[in-house]
């Protein structure tokens, strides 16, 4: 399993409804995401996906996989406000 880094963004109301996927592989995140969303029962959540700046090829693989997964499940999502992570986080 990948190493988990500390979230550098301010914690707001969503502290307990936040899933930080930094340091994980794409193969690991979709199962974590599914379990996390089911456990929150439709509440507003923040998913920290990062921007892919440390990916070997510069492609934000986790971000793209999460966006695709959410869209396929017809789950409404938006990028966070800049203080919540900007386009490196999804709400």
CSV table of C-alpha atoms in Angstrom, one decimal, residues 9-57:
chain,number,residue,atom,x,y,z
A,9,UNK,CA,-5.3,22.0,2.9
A,10,UNK,CA,-7.3,23.6,5.7
A,11,UNK,CA,-9.8,21.3,7.4
A,12,UNK,CA,-13.3,22.7,7.3
A,13,UNK,CA,-16.7,21.3,8.2
A,14,UNK,CA,-16.0,18.2,6.1
A,15,UNK,CA,-13.2,16.9,8.3
A,16,UNK,CA,-14.9,13.6,9.0
A,17,UNK,CA,-16.4,13.4,5.5
A,18,UNK,CA,-13.0,13.6,3.8
A,19,UNK,CA,-11.1,10.9,1.9
A,20,UNK,CA,-7.5,11.6,1.1
A,21,UNK,CA,-6.3,9.4,-1.7
A,22,UNK,CA,-2.7,10.8,-2.0
A,23,UNK,CA,-0.1,8.1,-2.1
A,24,UNK,CA,-2.4,5.3,-3.3
A,25,UNK,CA,-2.5,3.6,-6.7
A,26,UNK,CA,-5.5,3.8,-9.0
A,27,UNK,CA,-6.2,0.1,-8.4
A,28,UNK,CA,-6.6,0.8,-4.7
A,29,UNK,CA,-8.7,4.0,-4.8
A,30,UNK,CA,-11.9,2.9,-6.4
A,31,UNK,CA,-12.7,0.3,-3.8
A,32,UNK,CA,-11.8,2.8,-1.0
A,33,UNK,CA,-14.0,5.4,-2.7
A,34,UNK,CA,-17.0,3.0,-3.0
A,35,UNK,CA,-16.7,1.9,0.7
A,36,UNK,CA,-16.3,5.5,1.8
A,37,UNK,CA,-19.3,6.9,-0.1
A,38,UNK,CA,-21.6,4.1,1.0
A,39,UNK,CA,-20.6,4.7,4.6
A,40,UNK,CA,-21.5,8.4,4.3
A,41,UNK,CA,-25.1,7.7,3.1
A,42,UNK,CA,-25.4,10.6,0.6
A,43,UNK,CA,-23.7,13.3,2.8
A,44,UNK,CA,-21.5,16.0,1.2
A,45,UNK,CA,-17.9,14.7,1.1
A,46,UNK,CA,-14.5,15.9,-0.1
A,47,UNK,CA,-12.3,13.5,-2.0
A,48,UNK,CA,-8.6,14.6,-2.1
A,49,UNK,CA,-7.3,13.3,-5.4
A,50,UNK,CA,-4.3,15.5,-6.0
A,51,UNK,CA,-3.3,17.1,-9.3
A,52,UNK,CA,-0.9,14.4,-10.5
A,53,UNK,CA,2.2,16.7,-10.3
A,54,UNK,CA,4.3,13.8,-8.8
A,55,UNK,CA,3.0,11.1,-11.2
A,56,UNK,CA,5.8,9.7,-13.4
A,57,UNK,CA,4.1,10.9,-16.6
